[in-house]
Short mmCIF file of C-alpha atoms and ligand atoms in Angstrom, two decimals:
data_model
loop_
_atom_site.label_atom_id
_atom_site.label_comp_id
_atom_site.label_asym_id
_atom_site.label_seq_id
_atom_site.Cartn_x
_atom_site.Cartn_y
_atom_site.Cartn_z
CA UNK A 1 -0.08 -0.02 -0.01
CA UNK A 2 1.59 3.24 -1.06
CA UNK A 3 1.33 5.76 1.80
CA UNK A 4 3.17 9.14 1.46
CA UNK A 5 2.20 10.33 4.92
CA UNK A 6 4.78 10.37 7.63
CA UNK A 7 4.34 7.24 9.75
CA UNK A 8 3.07 7.78 13.21
CA UNK A 9 5.72 5.68 14.68
CA UNK A 10 8.93 7.54 15.19
CA UNK A 11 12.00 6.53 13.63
CA UNK A 12 15.19 5.84 15.62
CA UNK A 13 18.59 6.19 13.93
CA UNK A 14 21.50 4.47 15.46
CA UNK A 15 24.81 5.95 14.30
CA UNK A 16 27.81 3.74 14.76
CA UNK A 17 31.27 5.00 13.64
CA UNK A 18 33.36 1.99 12.89
CA UNK A 19 37.10 1.87 12.12
CA UNK A 20 38.74 -1.54 11.89
CA UNK A 21 36.13 -3.26 13.98
CA UNK A 22 35.92 -6.60 12.20
CA UNK A 23 36.43 -8.42 15.52
CA UNK A 24 33.42 -6.96 17.24
CA UNK A 25 30.84 -6.14 14.59
CA UNK A 26 28.97 -9.29 14.26
CA UNK A 27 28.56 -9.52 18.07
CA UNK A 28 27.71 -5.93 18.27
CA UNK A 29 25.10 -6.06 15.60
CA UNK A 30 23.44 -9.09 17.06
CA UNK A 31 23.11 -7.32 20.44
CA UNK A 32 21.97 -4.10 19.07
CA UNK A 33 19.43 -5.86 16.79
CA UNK A 34 17.98 -7.67 19.73
CA UNK A 35 17.51 -4.34 21.60
CA UNK A 36 15.86 -2.62 18.58
CA UNK A 37 13.46 -5.57 18.13
CA UNK A 38 11.95 -4.93 21.53
CA UNK A 39 11.75 -1.04 21.00
CA UNK A 40 8.35 0.38 20.22
CA UNK A 41 9.95 2.50 17.33
CA UNK A 42 11.02 1.96 13.77
CA UNK A 43 14.71 1.87 13.46
CA UNK A 44 17.68 2.25 11.16
CA UNK A 45 21.30 1.47 11.94
CA UNK A 46 23.84 3.58 10.21
CA UNK A 47 27.36 2.31 10.12
CA UNK A 48 29.85 4.89 9.16
CA UNK A 49 32.99 3.10 7.98
CA UNK A 50 35.77 5.57 8.85
CA UNK A 51 38.39 4.37 6.15
CA UNK A 52 38.89 0.79 7.73
CA UNK A 53 41.67 -1.15 6.38
CA UNK A 54 40.23 -4.53 7.43
CA UNK A 55 37.15 -6.46 6.47
CA UNK A 56 34.81 -4.04 8.27
CA UNK A 57 33.13 -2.87 5.02
CA UNK A 58 32.60 -6.44 3.84
CA UNK A 59 30.91 -7.13 7.20
CA UNK A 60 28.79 -4.02 6.96
CA UNK A 61 27.71 -4.92 3.36
CA UNK A 62 26.65 -8.39 4.67
CA UNK A 63 24.72 -6.77 7.49
CA UNK A 64 22.96 -4.57 4.86
CA UNK A 65 22.03 -7.76 2.86
CA UNK A 66 20.73 -9.57 6.01
CA UNK A 67 18.98 -6.75 7.91
CA UNK A 68 16.81 -4.37 6.14
CA UNK A 69 17.29 -1.69 8.83
CA UNK A 70 20.91 -1.38 8.10
CA UNK A 71 22.41 1.58 6.16
CA UNK A 72 26.06 2.26 5.50
CA UNK A 73 28.26 5.22 4.68
CA UNK A 74 31.89 4.54 3.64
CA UNK A 75 34.21 7.49 4.01
CA UNK A 76 37.12 7.91 1.53
CA UNK A 77 39.74 7.56 4.28
CA UNK A 78 40.02 7.77 8.02
CA UNK A 79 38.80 11.10 9.09
CA UNK A 80 38.66 10.27 12.81
CA UNK A 81 35.80 9.56 15.16
CA UNK A 82 34.58 12.92 15.50
CA UNK A 83 34.04 13.54 11.80
CA UNK A 84 32.70 10.00 11.31
CA UNK A 85 30.00 10.78 13.91
CA UNK A 86 29.16 14.02 12.17
CA UNK A 87 28.87 12.15 8.87
CA UNK A 88 26.55 9.75 10.46
CA UNK A 89 24.37 12.52 11.98
CA UNK A 90 24.26 14.13 8.58
CA UNK A 91 22.95 10.98 7.03
CA UNK A 92 20.69 9.79 9.86
CA UNK A 93 16.93 10.17 8.97
CA UNK A 94 15.45 9.53 12.47
CA UNK A 95 13.25 11.63 14.60
CA UNK A 96 15.59 10.66 17.30
CA UNK A 97 19.26 9.65 16.97
CA UNK A 98 21.54 7.50 19.13
CA UNK A 99 25.36 7.56 18.79
CA UNK A 100 27.08 4.50 20.05
CA UNK A 101 30.58 2.88 19.81
CA UNK A 102 30.89 -0.38 18.07
CA UNK A 103 33.18 -2.02 20.67
CA UNK A 104 30.41 -2.90 23.09
CA UNK A 105 31.96 -0.57 25.75
CA UNK A 106 28.66 1.28 25.43
CA UNK A 107 26.05 -1.39 26.16
CA UNK A 108 23.30 -1.39 23.41
CA UNK A 109 20.84 -2.45 25.99
CA UNK A 110 21.00 0.98 27.61
CA UNK A 111 19.31 2.48 24.45
CA UNK A 112 15.90 1.38 25.82
CA UNK A 113 16.48 3.64 28.86
CA UNK A 114 17.76 6.48 26.75
CA UNK A 115 14.52 6.29 24.64
CA UNK A 116 12.35 6.26 27.83
CA UNK A 117 13.96 9.51 28.80
CA UNK A 118 13.42 10.99 25.45
CA UNK A 119 9.68 9.94 25.61
CA UNK A 120 9.63 11.84 28.90
CA UNK A 121 10.52 14.92 27.12
CA UNK A 122 14.30 15.26 27.22
CA UNK A 123 16.03 16.42 23.97
CA UNK A 124 19.49 15.05 24.89
CA UNK A 125 19.93 11.98 27.02
CA UNK A 126 23.61 11.20 27.64
CA UNK A 127 24.95 8.03 29.25
CA UNK A 128 27.17 8.70 32.21
CA UNK A 129 29.74 6.14 33.34
CA UNK A 130 29.79 5.26 36.92
CA UNK A 131 32.73 2.94 36.54
CA UNK A 132 35.25 2.29 33.77
CA UNK A 133 36.45 -1.18 33.72
CA UNK A 134 39.30 -2.40 31.83
CA UNK A 135 41.09 0.99 31.63
CA UNK A 136 44.36 1.73 33.40
CA UNK A 137 44.40 4.08 36.23
CA UNK A 138 46.64 6.43 34.18
CA UNK A 139 43.96 6.79 31.54
CA UNK A 140 41.30 7.20 34.24
CA UNK A 141 43.34 9.76 36.25
CA UNK A 142 44.34 11.82 33.11
CA UNK A 143 40.80 11.79 31.87
CA UNK A 144 39.38 12.86 35.17
CA UNK A 145 41.98 15.76 35.17
CA UNK A 146 41.21 16.76 31.70
CA UNK A 147 37.48 16.90 32.47
CA UNK A 148 38.15 18.98 35.50
CA UNK A 149 40.27 21.52 33.58
CA UNK A 150 37.87 21.81 30.69
CA UNK A 151 34.85 22.21 33.08
CA UNK A 152 36.69 25.14 34.73
CA UNK A 153 37.92 26.94 31.62
CA UNK A 154 35.25 26.63 29.05
CA UNK A 155 31.94 28.49 28.98
CA UNK A 156 29.80 25.53 28.34
CA UNK A 157 28.98 22.91 30.79
CA UNK A 158 30.53 19.66 29.64
CA UNK A 159 29.17 16.87 31.86
CA UNK A 160 31.89 14.71 33.48
CA UNK A 161 32.26 11.01 32.82
CA UNK A 162 30.29 11.13 29.70
CA UNK A 163 31.36 9.94 26.29
CA UNK A 164 29.74 10.24 22.92
CA UNK A 165 27.06 7.60 23.79
CA UNK A 166 23.97 9.54 23.81
CA UNK A 167 20.53 10.06 22.34
CA UNK A 168 19.45 13.31 20.68
CA UNK A 169 16.06 14.60 19.46
CA UNK A 170 15.82 15.75 15.92
CA UNK A 171 15.87 19.40 16.82
CA UNK A 172 19.10 18.95 18.94
CA UNK A 173 20.70 17.13 15.90
CA UNK A 174 19.50 19.83 13.55
CA UNK A 175 21.13 22.42 15.92
CA UNK A 176 24.35 20.45 16.17
CA UNK A 177 24.62 20.09 12.30
CA UNK A 178 24.73 23.83 12.05
CA UNK A 179 28.15 23.76 13.74
CA UNK A 180 30.41 22.98 10.87
CA UNK A 181 33.82 23.68 12.24
CA UNK A 182 36.70 21.55 11.06
CA UNK A 183 38.23 20.93 14.49
CA UNK A 184 35.31 19.16 16.21
CA UNK A 185 35.40 18.39 19.81
CA UNK A 186 32.04 16.66 19.87
CA UNK A 187 31.54 16.59 23.71
CA UNK A 188 31.90 20.35 23.69
CA UNK A 189 29.62 20.78 20.77
CA UNK A 190 27.08 18.53 22.30
CA UNK A 191 27.11 20.77 25.36
CA UNK A 192 27.10 23.97 23.41
CA UNK A 193 23.84 23.08 21.81
CA UNK A 194 21.96 22.97 25.14
CA UNK A 195 18.24 21.84 25.29
CA UNK A 196 16.81 19.92 28.23
CA UNK A 197 19.34 17.27 29.02
CA UNK A 198 19.21 14.21 31.19
CA UNK A 199 21.87 11.68 32.27
CA UNK A 200 21.41 7.89 32.62
CA UNK A 201 24.11 6.09 34.55
CA UNK A 202 25.83 2.88 33.35
CA UNK A 203 28.90 0.87 33.96
CA UNK A 204 31.47 0.95 31.15
CA UNK A 205 32.71 -2.36 30.19
CA UNK A 206 36.14 -3.22 28.74
CA UNK A 207 36.32 -3.44 25.00
CA UNK A 208 34.76 -6.60 23.65
CA UNK A 209 37.58 -7.37 21.26
CA UNK A 210 40.24 -5.50 19.15
CA UNK A 211 42.07 -2.74 20.74
CA UNK A 212 41.41 1.05 21.39
CA UNK A 213 42.28 3.42 18.61
CA UNK A 214 43.32 6.11 20.96
CA UNK A 215 46.76 5.94 22.23
CA UNK A 216 48.15 8.52 24.52
CA UNK A 217 49.37 10.78 21.73
CA UNK A 218 45.93 10.78 20.10
CA UNK A 219 44.35 11.43 23.49
CA UNK A 220 46.70 14.38 24.17
CA UNK A 221 45.82 15.92 20.78
CA UNK A 222 42.25 15.18 21.59
CA UNK A 223 42.59 17.23 24.86
CA UNK A 224 44.41 20.11 22.95
CA UNK A 225 41.39 20.13 20.53
CA UNK A 226 39.01 20.35 23.35
CA UNK A 227 40.78 23.27 25.10
CA UNK A 228 41.51 25.23 21.98
CA UNK A 229 38.02 24.80 20.66
CA UNK A 230 36.29 25.96 23.91
CA UNK A 231 38.57 28.52 25.54
CA UNK A 232 41.02 31.02 24.71
CA UNK A 233 42.26 30.81 28.15
CA UNK A 234 45.89 29.93 27.13
CA UNK A 235 46.17 33.09 25.05
CA UNK A 236 45.09 35.17 28.12
CA UNK A 237 47.53 33.25 30.32
CA UNK A 238 50.27 34.39 27.80
CA UNK A 239 49.30 37.93 28.18
CA UNK A 240 49.24 37.78 32.04
CA UNK A 241 52.59 35.93 32.21
CA UNK A 242 54.05 38.51 29.88
CA UNK A 243 52.73 41.37 32.03
CA UNK A 244 54.01 39.68 35.21
CA UNK A 245 57.59 39.18 33.73
CA UNK A 246 57.73 42.71 32.47
CA UNK A 247 56.76 43.99 35.91
CA UNK A 248 59.48 41.86 37.68
CA UNK A 249 62.00 42.86 35.05
CA UNK A 250 61.08 46.60 35.68
CA UNK A 251 61.70 46.05 39.43
CA UNK A 252 64.86 44.24 38.90
CA UNK A 253 66.02 46.91 36.52
CA UNK A 254 65.47 49.58 39.31
CA UNK A 255 67.49 47.49 41.69
CA UNK A 256 70.39 47.21 39.11
CA UNK A 257 70.39 50.99 38.50
CA UNK A 258 70.31 51.79 42.17
CA UNK A 259 73.16 49.44 42.74
CA UNK A 260 75.24 50.72 39.94
CA UNK A 261 74.80 54.36 41.25
CA UNK A 262 75.66 53.35 44.77
CA UNK A 263 78.52 50.99 44.27
CA UNK A 264 79.77 51.71 40.73
CA UNK A 265 79.67 49.22 37.95
CA UNK A 266 82.02 46.27 38.30
CA UNK A 267 81.66 43.80 35.44
CA UNK A 268 79.68 40.92 36.83
CA UNK A 269 76.28 39.24 36.48
CA UNK A 270 77.09 36.64 33.79
CA UNK A 271 74.93 34.03 35.62
CA UNK A 272 72.02 36.45 35.99
CA UNK A 273 72.10 37.48 32.43
CA UNK A 274 72.26 33.84 31.16
CA UNK A 275 69.42 32.76 33.48
CA UNK A 276 67.24 35.64 32.39
CA UNK A 277 67.85 35.25 28.70
CA UNK A 278 67.15 31.53 28.81
CA UNK A 279 64.11 31.90 31.00
CA UNK A 280 62.50 34.59 28.84
CA UNK A 281 63.49 32.70 25.62
CA UNK A 282 61.80 29.53 26.98
CA UNK A 283 58.67 31.42 27.89
CA UNK A 284 58.48 33.34 24.56
CA UNK A 285 58.84 30.01 22.60
CA UNK A 286 56.31 28.33 24.60
CA UNK A 287 53.75 31.04 24.05
CA UNK A 288 54.52 31.51 20.44
CA UNK A 289 53.60 27.77 20.31
CA UNK A 290 50.37 28.40 22.10
CA UNK A 291 49.54 31.12 19.62
CA UNK A 292 50.46 28.76 16.78
CA UNK A 293 47.94 26.22 18.03
CA UNK A 294 45.19 28.80 17.67
CA UNK A 295 46.58 30.23 14.51
CA UNK A 296 46.81 26.75 12.91
CA UNK A 297 43.30 26.02 13.61
CA UNK A 298 42.13 29.47 12.26
CA UNK A 299 44.05 28.44 9.09
CA UNK A 300 42.35 25.18 8.91
CA UNK A 301 38.89 26.70 9.20
CA UNK A 302 39.63 29.38 6.51
CA UNK A 303 40.35 26.68 4.05
CA UNK A 304 36.65 25.74 3.79
CA UNK A 305 37.26 22.11 2.77
CA UNK A 306 34.36 19.75 3.20
CA UNK A 307 34.46 17.88 6.50
CA UNK A 308 34.68 14.47 4.89
CA UNK A 309 34.26 12.76 1.57
CA UNK A 310 31.83 9.89 1.00
CA UNK A 311 32.97 6.98 -1.07
CA UNK A 312 29.82 4.88 -0.82
CA UNK A 313 26.33 5.29 0.55
CA UNK A 314 23.72 2.60 0.94
CA UNK A 315 20.50 3.58 2.58
CA UNK A 316 18.40 1.19 4.54
CA UNK A 317 16.13 -0.98 2.54
CA UNK A 318 13.43 -0.54 4.98
CA UNK A 319 13.87 2.07 7.63
CA UNK A 320 10.44 3.11 6.74
CA UNK A 321 11.36 6.65 5.75
CA UNK A 322 8.74 7.69 3.30
CA UNK A 323 9.59 11.29 3.88
CA UNK A 324 11.53 13.79 1.98
CA UNK A 325 15.24 13.90 2.77
CA UNK A 326 16.17 16.15 5.66
CA UNK A 327 18.17 19.12 4.86
CA UNK A 328 19.59 21.68 7.07
CA UNK A 329 21.14 25.08 6.22
CA UNK A 330 24.53 23.61 6.73
CA UNK A 331 23.82 20.79 4.33
CA UNK A 332 22.64 23.17 1.74
CA UNK A 333 25.74 25.09 2.05
CA UNK A 334 27.83 22.18 1.76
CA UNK A 335 25.92 20.96 -1.35
CA UNK A 336 26.49 24.27 -2.98
CA UNK A 337 30.29 23.94 -2.14
CA UNK A 338 30.23 20.42 -3.31
CA UNK A 339 28.93 21.50 -6.65
CA UNK A 340 31.86 23.62 -6.95
CA UNK A 341 33.96 20.58 -7.47
CA UNK A 342 34.83 19.75 -3.87
CA UNK A 343 33.36 16.28 -3.92
CA UNK A 344 30.39 14.86 -2.29
CA UNK A 345 30.39 16.16 1.27
CA UNK A 346 26.64 16.31 1.59
CA UNK A 347 24.44 13.34 1.80
CA UNK A 348 22.97 12.33 -1.46
CA UNK A 349 19.30 13.10 -1.53
CA UNK A 350 17.26 10.08 -1.41
CA UNK A 351 13.75 9.27 -2.42
CA UNK A 352 11.45 6.86 -0.80
CA UNK A 353 13.41 3.60 -0.28
N1 UDP B 1 36.58 5.23 15.65
C1 UDP B 1 36.43 5.70 14.44
N2 UDP B 1 37.35 6.36 13.79
C2 UDP B 1 38.63 6.50 14.46
C3 UDP B 1 38.87 5.84 15.71
C4 UDP B 1 37.81 5.22 16.18
O1 UDP B 1 35.25 5.71 13.77
O2 UDP B 1 39.54 6.98 13.77
C5 UDP B 1 35.38 4.37 16.24
C6 UDP B 1 35.72 3.03 16.72
O3 UDP B 1 35.54 2.08 15.65
C7 UDP B 1 34.72 2.78 17.88
C8 UDP B 1 34.65 4.19 18.41
O4 UDP B 1 35.10 5.14 17.46
O5 UDP B 1 33.42 2.41 17.45
C9 UDP B 1 35.45 4.30 19.73
O6 UDP B 1 36.84 3.94 19.41
P1 UDP B 1 37.78 3.27 20.55
O7 UDP B 1 36.91 2.20 21.21
O8 UDP B 1 38.96 2.97 19.89
O9 UDP B 1 38.02 4.45 21.58
P2 UDP B 1 38.05 4.27 23.16
O10 UDP B 1 36.88 3.62 23.63
O11 UDP B 1 39.28 3.58 23.48
O12 UDP B 1 38.09 5.81 23.65
MG1 MG B 2 36.20 1.82 23.07
#
């Protein structure tokens, strides 16, 4: 029966960024599928293959064949999780969207509770970890420190102990998609958007199989991204440290002048000169680095490259989306840019499936 009216049953999109996850994907999809079967919603599962080098895409293709709810987007290379999630949100058709990791650290079973809170009227329902199993104390300690710092310095309220595992209503997703910056610290962007939010607690399990893609260097850069995206505090620190040093130098200069006038000018002070030069040189180089971090990011933003390029897109056979494709101002902007020869950054428009 052909029916062009939007279905009354809301559509849930589950966005899953995957990068070299062949070891966990079958188990993940089995567990997720079982959860979706029990939900009173229609659903689509959107796998975003972030340039995997293993058999991930083959597995996703197989899932597309076997399960009519599965859609897939393949990126042209590895763009990183933040961008893969953005791509997933761009392509998600749902009235409500859940983002979840594929490694089963985020239990799919929790989705039912996220949906309950959404039905109770919250736009953003984020999963909060009460415990992190299978992670070293060093990772936990540095993570805790990072969240404390960013909480202090940034204007937005980034809830502690939350990852990207969350549910968002369509209007929250639409708001988020308007933020098209290249350096994407998603936890901050989620918080920036606002709307009524609710936390749901859960215990974070260790990875089911495979290994984490985030080593310490990547996490450090992630932290830098977070700080530079949400505060210009370091630049202010540079100003104040400069001011303080200048004041101290002025006082010390006065002391030297007074001493010279009183006691004459014997040649001495090599150690003080060396210490001062090296100290000031160090501070200057460090703050040039800080300025560089911001300048580099400004440079990246001005290039106006698309956030990602899509290599293949396969809509769900039966997510039940009989509606026109969603489009936001941001999409339209990107489409226009894409027509200028930049590739296909925007989701291809899709008719009734
Ligand atoms: N991921 C991705 N692109 C990347 C790195 C990771 O899409 O460049 C995905 C990965 O497949 C997983 C999720 O992001 O579904 C979380 O990655 P991981 O478990 O390695 O991170 P951790 O839990 O250790 O922070
Ligand atoms: Mg993980």
